Amino acid sequence: MIGLISATAAGAAARDRLAAAWPDRTRVYEGPVGDAVRTAFAQCEQLVCFLATGAVVRLVAPLLSGKTEDPGVVCVDEGGRFAVSLLGGHAGGANELAREVGDLLGAEPVVTTATDAVDLAGLDTLGLPVEGDVAGVSRALLDGEAVALRAEVAWPLPPLPVTDEGAYTIRLTDRLVAAAEREAVLRPPTLVVGVGASRGAPVEEVLGLVEDALREAGLSVASVAELATVDAKAEEAGIVEAARRLGVPLVTYSAEELAGVDVPNPSDAPLAAVGTPSVAEAAALVGGGELLVPKRKSAASPAMATCAVVRRPGRGRLAVVGLGPGARDLLTPRAKAELRRASVLVGLDQYVDQIRDLLRPGTRILESGLGAEEERARTAVEEARKGQAVALIGSGDAGVYAMASPALAEASDDIDVAGVPGVTAALAAGAILGAPLGHDHVSISLSDLHTPWEVIERRVRAAAEADIVVTFYNPRSRGRDWQLPKALGILAEHRTPRTPVGVVRNASRPDESSRLTTLGSLDPATVDMMTVVTVGNTATRDIAGRMVTPRGYRWQAAQEGAE
């Protein structure tokens, strides 16, 4: 919950805007400011104070406990010009909250945390438990000193400026090891603990068994991702409470699912009790992985709990990102977030140049020239399979004549895939022309490099006969100068020479150009690969120099009657 505190009418007005925008996230604290701050500080995870920073500093100073316990605090000035991350920038989420408040109120977010100021991912912001010399390693990263990454397990990380050797070290491990001098240890959630228990098994027995098994195997409890068991034990109090105390979810599977998992130590007892020859091992192994601790029983007599531990490989992540038509303000916030998240960027060299300044320090860039689409797709998938966080970029929408289809043709279910939509060329050109796509429309690429012309021609004919607005991608190049005239000729068999045609080159870019002509007047020689050609249907009209296709046909009938 976010506590909102104000002292003046102007502050209350801004406070109320936040409260209205985030009704489920915020709570307004009225009354004397000092009392309101103290109460909200004790009750909320975050505070937004519409007060001077000095006043808030004096009010919260006696309340501070530590960076991991204190709420995040953001101050907004009386004029609503700045949203200042004052306390708990990382652990309390104040840095991100300042940005959110700034977006909503039109205020400039002020973030002074060192890593954020230079756009480095803070070690305490990665969502992983971290221990050791976090401050020292962070300073080394900020100062440009050599910091080595020792990844004992594969796990996708955001970009970090690390090397193979260095005086400082970031160690990525699920092992029960103490951090060395000048070392920060990150613990990824790689371990799955399968648990079985008799009815009424006490939590102390279940939890003690799990902790003993991990410790004796040299594994860190901080890397446990989940407890897993059979559906029949979903409400077994000892298991449920053990998961709660460990701070991990309890995941359950049907007996039928578990019975289908090959395990080294099946038993007749669970088969008779819940319908599967294995609970602990099978539940841990459902998602695959390496069995580190085979089934073991608790030390109690009689033993009422069993457990097994599996290390699941870290799944790499591939984000297929559409960059839009070229203008920076048409690059979506989600696309920007994925670019900042990726430790590996794969893309066409000219597209990489468009967004190079948005990448975080340490991003590894794998770029290539025109004509290497399939190679880039394979490279991106291979990097994701190594456990990396990868962004594969394409212009417009990556799913439209771009990189998504070749990448997903290479990818299997061993990596996570996220698609990030972008503003595609047809939409960018349509917005420039007016509203040509107001009714049914289709996009057709005239490039026959990947598709036989016979197929392309059949699709153009179908669109022509169906009276659908057509946007032509890749309409003409030096080596392909006859396809566009041929396609226009097919459309002309079903549409009059007066049919509006929009021609847009380099939509949204500094050298953008556009014109509205007709099917009978368009000279194909004026079109190139950087151009999008949109041909209207029989209802499309030129209205005040804008290309408009009506949503319905009543308008068309009225227009024809007027003519």
Short mmCIF file of C-alpha atoms in Angstrom, two decimals, residues 16 18 32 36 48 181 194-195 258 267 278 287 323 338 369 418 442 464 520 525 540:
data_model
loop_
_atom_site.label_atom_id
_atom_site.label_comp_id
_atom_site.label_asym_id
_atom_site.label_seq_id
_atom_site.Cartn_x
_atom_site.Cartn_y
_atom_site.Cartn_z
CA ASP A 16 -6.13 13.27 -4.83
CA LEU A 18 -2.85 9.90 -7.37
CA PRO A 32 -1.46 16.55 11.53
CA ALA A 36 0.20 11.05 9.36
CA VAL A 48 4.37 9.76 -1.33
CA GLU A 181 36.46 -10.80 0.09
CA GLY A 194 9.63 -32.21 -3.78
CA VAL A 195 7.86 -33.10 -0.53
CA LEU A 258 3.50 -37.74 -11.12
CA SER A 267 7.63 -47.11 -3.79
CA SER A 278 6.59 -41.40 -6.15
CA GLY A 287 9.81 -29.88 -14.99
CA LEU A 323 11.12 -0.96 -32.86
CA GLU A 338 13.01 -5.08 -22.95
CA GLY A 369 23.99 -6.83 -42.30
CA ALA A 418 8.05 -12.77 -25.18
CA VAL A 442 -4.71 -6.78 -45.95
CA ALA A 464 -8.82 -7.49 -55.55
CA GLY A 520 -4.58 5.32 -62.75
CA ALA A 525 9.11 4.06 -60.92
CA THR A 540 -12.23 4.73 -50.34
#
